[in-house]
Coordinates of C-alpha atoms and ligand atoms in Angstrom, one line a residue:
M29 CA 2.6 21.2 15.5
R30 CA 0.7 18.2 14.5
R31 CA 1.2 14.9 16.1
I32 CA 0.6 12.1 13.7
L33 CA 0.2 8.3 14.6
V34 CA 1.5 6.6 11.5
T35 CA 1.2 2.9 11.7
G36 CA 2.5 0.3 9.4
G37 CA 5.2 3.1 8.6
A38 CA 8.1 0.6 7.9
G39 CA 6.1 -0.9 4.7
F40 CA 6.2 0.4 1.2
I41 CA 3.6 3.1 1.2
G42 CA 3.9 4.1 5.1
S43 CA 7.8 4.4 4.9
N44 CA 7.5 6.6 1.4
F45 CA 4.9 9.0 3.2
I46 CA 7.2 9.2 6.4
N47 CA 9.8 10.2 4.2
Y48 CA 8.0 12.5 2.0
I49 CA 6.5 14.4 4.7
L50 CA 9.6 14.7 6.7
D51 CA 11.7 16.2 3.7
S52 CA 9.0 18.5 3.0
R53 CA 7.8 20.1 6.2
D54 CA 8.7 20.7 9.8
D55 CA 5.5 21.3 11.6
V56 CA 4.7 17.7 12.1
V57 CA 6.0 15.0 14.7
I58 CA 5.5 11.6 13.5
V59 CA 5.1 8.4 15.7
N60 CA 5.2 5.1 13.7
L61 CA 3.8 2.1 15.2
D62 CA 4.8 -1.0 13.0
K63 CA 5.0 -4.7 14.1
L64 CA 7.9 -5.4 11.3
T65 CA 6.2 -8.2 10.0
Y66 CA 8.0 -9.7 6.8
A67 CA 6.9 -6.4 5.0
G68 CA 8.2 -3.9 7.3
N69 CA 11.7 -3.1 6.8
P70 CA 13.6 -0.2 9.0
E71 CA 15.9 0.2 6.0
N72 CA 13.2 2.0 4.3
L73 CA 13.6 5.0 7.4
A74 CA 17.1 5.1 7.4
G75 CA 16.9 9.0 6.7
A76 CA 13.9 9.6 9.3
E77 CA 15.8 8.1 11.8
K78 CA 18.1 11.0 12.0
N79 CA 15.0 13.6 12.1
R80 CA 14.2 14.5 15.5
N81 CA 10.5 15.1 14.5
Y82 CA 10.3 11.2 14.1
Q83 CA 10.1 8.2 16.4
F84 CA 9.7 4.6 15.9
V85 CA 8.0 2.0 18.1
K86 CA 7.8 -1.5 17.3
G87 CA 4.6 -3.2 18.0
D88 CA 1.1 -4.7 17.0
I89 CA -2.0 -2.4 16.1
C90 CA -4.1 -5.2 17.9
N91 CA -2.3 -4.4 21.2
N92 CA -4.8 -2.3 22.9
E93 CA -2.6 -1.3 25.9
L94 CA 0.4 0.0 23.9
V95 CA -2.2 1.8 21.5
E96 CA -3.6 3.2 24.7
Y97 CA -0.1 4.1 26.1
L98 CA 0.7 5.9 23.2
F99 CA -2.2 7.8 22.6
N100 CA -1.7 9.0 26.4
K101 CA 2.0 10.0 25.7
H102 CA 1.7 11.9 22.8
S103 CA -2.0 13.2 22.5
F104 CA -2.1 12.8 18.7
T105 CA -4.1 15.4 16.5
N106 CA -4.1 12.7 13.7
V107 CA -3.7 8.9 12.7
I108 CA -3.1 7.4 9.5
N109 CA -3.5 3.5 9.4
F110 CA -1.6 2.2 6.9
A111 CA -0.9 -0.9 8.7
A112 CA -2.2 -3.9 6.9
E113 CA -1.5 -7.2 5.5
T114 CA -1.7 -6.4 2.2
H115 CA -0.7 -9.2 -0.5
V116 CA -3.5 -10.9 -2.3
D117 CA -1.9 -14.4 -2.8
R118 CA -1.0 -14.6 0.8
S119 CA -4.4 -13.7 1.9
I120 CA -5.3 -16.9 -0.4
L121 CA -2.6 -19.0 1.3
G122 CA -3.9 -18.0 4.9
A123 CA -6.7 -15.6 5.8
E124 CA -6.3 -15.4 9.4
P125 CA -3.4 -12.5 9.3
F126 CA -5.6 -10.3 7.4
Y127 CA -8.6 -10.6 9.5
N128 CA -6.6 -10.1 12.6
T129 CA -4.7 -6.9 11.7
N130 CA -7.1 -5.5 8.9
V131 CA -10.2 -5.9 11.0
I132 CA -9.3 -6.2 14.5
G133 CA -6.4 -3.9 14.4
T134 CA -8.3 -1.5 13.1
N135 CA -11.2 -2.0 15.8
V136 CA -8.4 -1.2 18.2
L137 CA -7.4 2.0 16.7
L138 CA -10.7 3.3 16.3
E139 CA -11.6 2.6 20.0
A140 CA -8.5 4.4 21.1
V141 CA -10.0 7.4 18.7
R142 CA -13.3 7.1 20.5
R143 CA -11.7 7.7 23.8
H144 CA -9.4 10.7 22.9
K145 CA -10.2 13.5 21.2
I146 CA -8.4 13.8 17.9
E147 CA -9.0 15.8 14.5
K148 CA -8.8 13.1 11.7
F149 CA -8.5 9.3 11.5
I150 CA -7.4 8.4 8.0
Q151 CA -8.0 4.7 6.9
I152 CA -6.0 3.7 4.2
S153 CA -8.0 1.6 2.2
T154 CA -7.7 0.2 -1.5
D155 CA -9.9 0.1 -4.9
E156 CA -10.2 -3.7 -4.4
V157 CA -12.9 -3.2 -2.0
Y158 CA -15.1 -2.5 -5.1
G159 CA -14.5 -6.0 -6.6
S160 CA -14.0 -6.6 -10.3
L161 CA -15.0 -4.3 -13.5
G162 CA -16.0 -5.4 -17.1
P163 CA -14.5 -3.5 -20.1
E164 CA -16.3 -0.5 -19.5
G165 CA -16.8 1.7 -16.3
L166 CA -14.7 3.2 -13.5
F167 CA -15.2 2.6 -9.4
Q168 CA -16.7 5.5 -7.9
E169 CA -17.0 6.3 -4.2
T170 CA -20.7 5.2 -4.5
T171 CA -19.7 1.7 -6.2
P172 CA -21.3 -1.1 -4.2
L173 CA -18.6 -2.6 -2.1
S174 CA -17.9 -6.3 -3.8
P175 CA -14.6 -7.6 -2.5
N176 CA -13.6 -11.0 -3.9
S177 CA -10.5 -12.0 -2.1
P178 CA -9.6 -12.6 1.7
Y179 CA -7.6 -9.2 1.6
S180 CA -10.0 -7.3 0.0
S181 CA -12.9 -8.6 2.1
S182 CA -10.7 -7.7 5.4
K183 CA -10.2 -4.1 4.1
A184 CA -13.9 -3.6 3.2
A185 CA -15.0 -4.9 6.6
A186 CA -12.6 -2.0 7.9
D187 CA -14.1 0.3 6.1
L188 CA -17.6 -0.2 7.1
M189 CA -16.2 -0.2 10.7
V190 CA -14.7 3.4 10.1
L191 CA -18.0 4.6 8.6
A192 CA -20.1 2.9 11.5
Y193 CA -18.1 4.5 14.1
H194 CA -18.3 7.7 12.6
H195 CA -22.2 7.8 12.2
T196 CA -22.6 6.2 15.7
Y197 CA -19.9 7.7 17.9
G198 CA -18.7 10.6 15.9
V199 CA -15.4 9.3 15.1
P200 CA -13.6 11.7 12.9
G201 CA -12.9 9.0 10.3
V202 CA -12.1 9.5 6.5
I203 CA -11.2 6.9 4.2
T204 CA -9.3 6.9 0.8
R205 CA -9.3 4.2 -1.6
C206 CA -6.3 4.2 -3.9
S207 CA -5.3 2.0 -6.9
N208 CA -2.1 -0.2 -7.6
N209 CA 0.9 2.0 -6.5
Y210 CA 4.5 1.2 -7.7
G211 CA 7.8 3.1 -6.4
P212 CA 10.9 2.7 -4.2
N213 CA 10.7 0.1 -1.1
Q214 CA 7.9 -2.1 -2.6
F215 CA 8.3 -5.5 -1.2
P216 CA 8.9 -7.9 -4.2
E217 CA 6.1 -10.1 -3.8
K218 CA 4.0 -7.4 -5.7
L219 CA 3.7 -7.4 -9.7
I220 CA 6.4 -4.8 -10.7
P221 CA 9.2 -5.5 -8.2
L222 CA 9.0 -9.1 -8.6
M223 CA 9.3 -8.7 -12.5
I224 CA 12.2 -6.3 -12.1
I225 CA 14.1 -8.5 -9.7
N226 CA 13.4 -11.9 -11.7
A227 CA 14.3 -10.4 -15.0
L228 CA 17.7 -9.0 -13.2
N229 CA 18.3 -12.6 -11.9
G230 CA 17.7 -14.0 -15.5
Q231 CA 14.6 -16.0 -13.5
K232 CA 11.3 -16.7 -15.2
L233 CA 8.6 -13.8 -15.2
P234 CA 5.3 -15.6 -13.7
V235 CA 2.4 -14.0 -15.5
Y236 CA -1.1 -15.4 -14.0
G237 CA -3.7 -16.5 -16.4
D238 CA -3.6 -14.8 -20.0
G239 CA -2.0 -11.5 -18.5
M240 CA -4.9 -9.4 -19.5
N241 CA -5.9 -8.3 -16.3
V242 CA -5.7 -4.6 -16.0
R243 CA -4.7 -2.4 -12.8
D244 CA -4.8 1.3 -12.7
W245 CA -1.2 2.3 -11.6
I246 CA -0.1 5.5 -9.6
Y247 CA 3.4 6.5 -8.4
V248 CA 3.6 6.1 -4.5
E249 CA 4.5 9.9 -4.1
D250 CA 1.4 10.7 -5.9
H251 CA -0.9 8.7 -3.7
N252 CA 1.0 10.1 -0.4
R253 CA 0.4 13.6 -1.5
A254 CA -3.4 13.0 -1.8
V255 CA -3.2 11.4 1.5
E256 CA -1.5 14.7 2.9
K257 CA -4.6 16.7 1.3
V258 CA -7.0 14.5 2.9
M259 CA -5.2 15.1 6.2
E260 CA -5.2 18.7 5.6
R261 CA -8.4 19.3 3.8
G262 CA -10.5 15.9 3.8
K263 CA -13.9 15.8 5.5
T264 CA -14.8 13.5 7.9
G265 CA -17.2 10.6 7.2
Q266 CA -16.3 10.7 3.4
I267 CA -14.6 8.5 1.2
Y268 CA -11.9 9.8 -1.5
N269 CA -10.7 7.7 -4.4
I270 CA -7.0 8.0 -5.4
G271 CA -6.0 7.3 -8.9
A272 CA -3.9 8.4 -11.5
G273 CA -6.0 7.6 -14.7
C274 CA -3.2 4.9 -15.8
E275 CA -4.8 1.8 -16.7
M276 CA -2.3 -0.9 -18.3
K277 CA -2.6 -4.6 -18.6
N278 CA -0.3 -6.8 -16.7
L279 CA 1.5 -8.4 -19.9
E280 CA 2.1 -4.7 -21.4
I281 CA 3.9 -3.7 -18.0
I282 CA 6.1 -6.7 -17.9
K283 CA 7.0 -6.3 -21.6
L284 CA 7.9 -2.6 -20.9
I285 CA 10.4 -3.9 -17.6
L286 CA 11.9 -6.3 -20.1
S287 CA 12.7 -3.7 -22.6
I288 CA 13.7 -0.6 -20.1
L289 CA 16.3 -3.6 -18.8
G290 CA 17.3 -4.8 -22.1
R291 CA 16.3 -8.5 -21.6
Q292 CA 14.3 -11.1 -23.8
E293 CA 10.7 -11.9 -23.5
N294 CA 11.3 -15.4 -23.5
L295 CA 11.9 -15.0 -19.8
I296 CA 8.0 -14.6 -19.6
E297 CA 6.1 -17.8 -18.5
F298 CA 2.1 -18.1 -18.2
V299 CA 1.3 -19.9 -15.0
A300 CA -2.1 -21.0 -13.4
D301 CA -4.4 -18.0 -12.7
R302 CA -4.5 -16.5 -9.3
P303 CA -8.2 -18.1 -8.0
G304 CA -10.8 -15.7 -7.9
H305 CA -8.5 -13.1 -10.0
D306 CA -10.2 -9.9 -10.2
R307 CA -10.1 -8.7 -14.2
R308 CA -10.0 -4.9 -13.9
Y309 CA -9.7 -2.2 -11.8
A310 CA -9.9 1.4 -12.8
I311 CA -10.7 4.5 -10.6
D312 CA -12.7 7.9 -10.8
S313 CA -10.8 10.4 -8.9
S314 CA -12.6 13.1 -10.0
K315 CA -14.1 13.8 -6.3
I316 CA -10.7 14.3 -4.8
R317 CA -9.4 16.3 -7.6
N318 CA -12.7 18.8 -7.4
E319 CA -13.1 18.8 -3.9
L320 CA -9.7 19.0 -2.6
G321 CA -7.6 20.5 -5.6
W322 CA -5.4 17.0 -5.6
R323 CA -4.0 15.6 -9.1
P324 CA -1.1 13.3 -9.9
V325 CA 2.3 14.8 -11.0
F326 CA 4.2 11.8 -12.2
E327 CA 4.0 10.5 -15.7
F328 CA 4.1 6.5 -15.8
N329 CA 6.6 6.4 -18.5
D330 CA 9.1 8.4 -16.3
A331 CA 8.1 7.1 -12.9
I332 CA 8.5 3.4 -13.9
R333 CA 11.8 4.0 -15.1
K334 CA 12.8 6.0 -12.1
T335 CA 11.3 2.8 -10.1
V336 CA 13.5 0.4 -12.3
E337 CA 16.6 2.8 -11.8
W338 CA 15.8 2.5 -7.7
Y339 CA 15.8 -1.1 -7.9
L340 CA 19.1 -1.4 -9.8
K341 CA 21.0 0.9 -7.4
N342 CA 19.5 -0.8 -4.0
R343 CA 20.5 -4.2 -4.9
N344 CA 21.3 -4.9 -1.3
W345 CA 17.9 -4.1 -0.3
W346 CA 16.2 -6.4 -2.3
E347 CA 19.3 -9.2 -2.2
N348 CA 18.7 -9.1 1.6
I349 CA 15.0 -9.8 1.3
I350 CA 15.1 -12.5 -1.4
S351 CA 17.6 -14.2 0.6
G352 CA 15.2 -14.6 3.7
E353 CA 11.6 -15.4 4.6
Y354 CA 10.9 -14.5 1.0
R355 CA 12.2 -17.7 -0.3
R356 CA 9.8 -19.9 1.9
Y357 CA 6.7 -17.9 0.4
Y358 CA 8.0 -17.9 -3.2
K359 CA 8.2 -21.7 -3.0
L360 CA 4.7 -22.2 -1.6
Q361 CA 3.5 -19.4 -4.7
Y362 CA 5.5 -20.7 -7.5
G363 CA 6.9 -24.1 -6.5
D364 CA 10.9 -24.3 -5.8
T365 CA 11.8 -22.3 -8.9
L366 CA 14.0 -19.8 -7.3
S367 CA 17.7 -20.2 -8.0
N368 CA 20.5 -19.4 -5.1
Ligands
NAD8 P1 3.3 -3.4 2.9 O1 2.9 -4.7 3.1 O2 4.2 -2.9 2.1 O3 3.5 -2.7 4.4 C1 2.3 -2.8 5.4 C2 3.2 -2.5 6.9 O4 2.3 -2.7 7.9 C3 4.3 -3.4 7.0 O5 5.6 -2.5 7.5 C4 4.1 -4.2 8.3 O6 5.2 -4.7 9.3 C5 3.0 -3.3 9.1 N1 2.1 -4.4 9.7 C6 1.3 -5.4 9.5 N2 0.7 -5.9 10.3 C7 0.9 -5.0 11.4 C8 0.5 -5.0 12.7 N3 -0.8 -5.8 12.9 N4 0.5 -3.8 13.5 C9 1.4 -3.0 13.2 N5 2.0 -2.7 11.9 C10 1.7 -3.8 10.9 O7 2.1 -2.7 2.4 P2 1.7 -1.3 1.5 O8 1.6 -1.8 0.3 O9 2.6 -0.3 2.1 O10 0.2 -0.8 1.8 C11 -0.1 0.1 3.0 C12 -1.6 0.2 3.1 O11 -2.1 0.9 1.8 C13 -2.5 -0.8 3.4 O12 -3.4 -0.7 4.3 C14 -2.9 -1.3 1.8 O13 -4.1 -2.0 2.3 C15 -3.2 0.1 1.3 N6 -3.0 0.2 -0.1 C16 -1.8 -0.7 -0.9 C17 -1.8 -0.4 -2.2 C18 -0.4 -1.0 -3.0 O14 -0.7 -1.1 -4.2 N7 0.5 -1.6 -2.4 C19 -2.7 0.1 -3.1 C20 -4.0 1.0 -2.3 C21 -4.2 0.8 -0.8
DAU9 O1 -5.7 -2.1 -6.2 C1 -4.6 -1.9 -5.1 C2 -4.2 -3.1 -4.5 O2 -3.2 -3.5 -5.4 C3 -3.8 -3.2 -2.9 O3 -4.7 -3.2 -2.2 C4 -2.7 -4.5 -2.7 O4 -2.3 -4.2 -1.3 C5 -2.0 -4.6 -3.7 O5 -1.1 -5.7 -3.3 C6 -2.6 -4.6 -5.0 O6 -3.2 -5.8 -5.3 P1 -3.0 -6.6 -6.4 O7 -3.4 -8.0 -6.5 O8 -3.9 -5.8 -8.0 O9 -1.4 -6.5 -7.0 P2 -0.3 -7.5 -7.4 O10 0.9 -6.7 -7.4 O11 -0.3 -8.8 -6.4 O12 -0.9 -7.9 -8.8 C7 -0.9 -7.0 -10.0 C8 -1.4 -7.9 -11.1 O13 -0.5 -8.8 -11.6 C9 -2.6 -8.8 -10.7 O14 -3.5 -8.9 -12.0 C10 -1.8 -10.2 -10.7 C11 -0.9 -10.3 -11.6 N1 0.3 -10.8 -10.9 C12 1.1 -10.7 -9.8 C13 2.1 -11.1 -9.3 C14 2.5 -11.0 -8.2 C15 0.9 -11.9 -12.0 O15 0.6 -12.1 -13.0 N2 2.3 -12.4 -11.6 C16 2.6 -12.4 -10.3 O16 3.6 -12.9 -10.2

């Protein structure tokens, strides 16, 4: 039996990871440590709650005593650190929680891993640590780090710490750097769910700048299948890029969502650009494909429809969110434009 500490498992990618793993195998026990910030939602784990191989602990990865207690209690074989503050725009409004959770929190986990023998510590990082690309080229694992936002700089700091702990103390750390995810349970501050929900509510779709920024999209289950591969076969001290080779301009995605929903393009509204907005991300994932035998299985055109379908079927999930704390954030970000 693997005994895995998953952190941040009530958020978007972590909850999909837990649900995917518990649905597909019975040789793992998962303890999910999550602080339940605005982004964490126990509803994402309604199915897992019924599984005897799953346990939820509400708590902060920055809490040394709690982390030590959990390591002693469960003798983890693996740690997968999804916990983070993740939204670039929020990091621009206020960076402190990003450095606390993403840097200090990762340090607390690494110190616990130093004290306890485990097989592997997987740091879930991001392609944003590489900065921004011009029209040509792809991010490779050897691309120099050049983070541009408080969010990406905090993730880059954590990555360097994982590598330093591996080099100095022999901590069995591995880093994954994935591109933009989409799928069920994504908090509607991120591009795709925000556009789906605003379109359904007949609200304006705020496009930053000229809408020509490029992101490389991957369906969340493909990302999580890659994380599973890294858990099984990834080499410690290594970095693995994860991406599905699906570059799209923001405006293309927004128009596609409108057409799937049968809504008019006049909902699109160009707004002020994000400060320091990265122009293009694109991932070279040949290392994980060649060395670990991973490849994505979801086609963008099918998976984006499946995603829109999920938001249509799960109105309660997002209506609860947009009536709560989200309203305060939306006002800070876009002005007082969210209708009742
Ligand atoms: P999310 O914002 O949806 O969820 C983050 C989760 O972490 C929440 O459940 C939150 O409650 C929890 N959390 C935050 N601070 C915590 C703390 N101090 N202690 C314990 N739990 C805490 O994030 P996501 O989009 O699911 O991203 C998960 C990971 O994947 C992050 O590390 C992110 O950097 C990385 N990533 C995300 C994407 C993407 O497109 N969303 C792409 C690549 C990498
Ligand atoms: O690349 C991986 C990263 O992807 C992750 O590490 C981050 O956690 C995740 O938030 C995401 O970062 P982005 O900044 O790329 O994602 P976001 O959904 O915020 O924005 C995607 C693009 O859409 C970006 O160019 C900004 C633009 N955008 C976003 C929002 C929310 C808009 O034009 N309008 C919007 O309202």
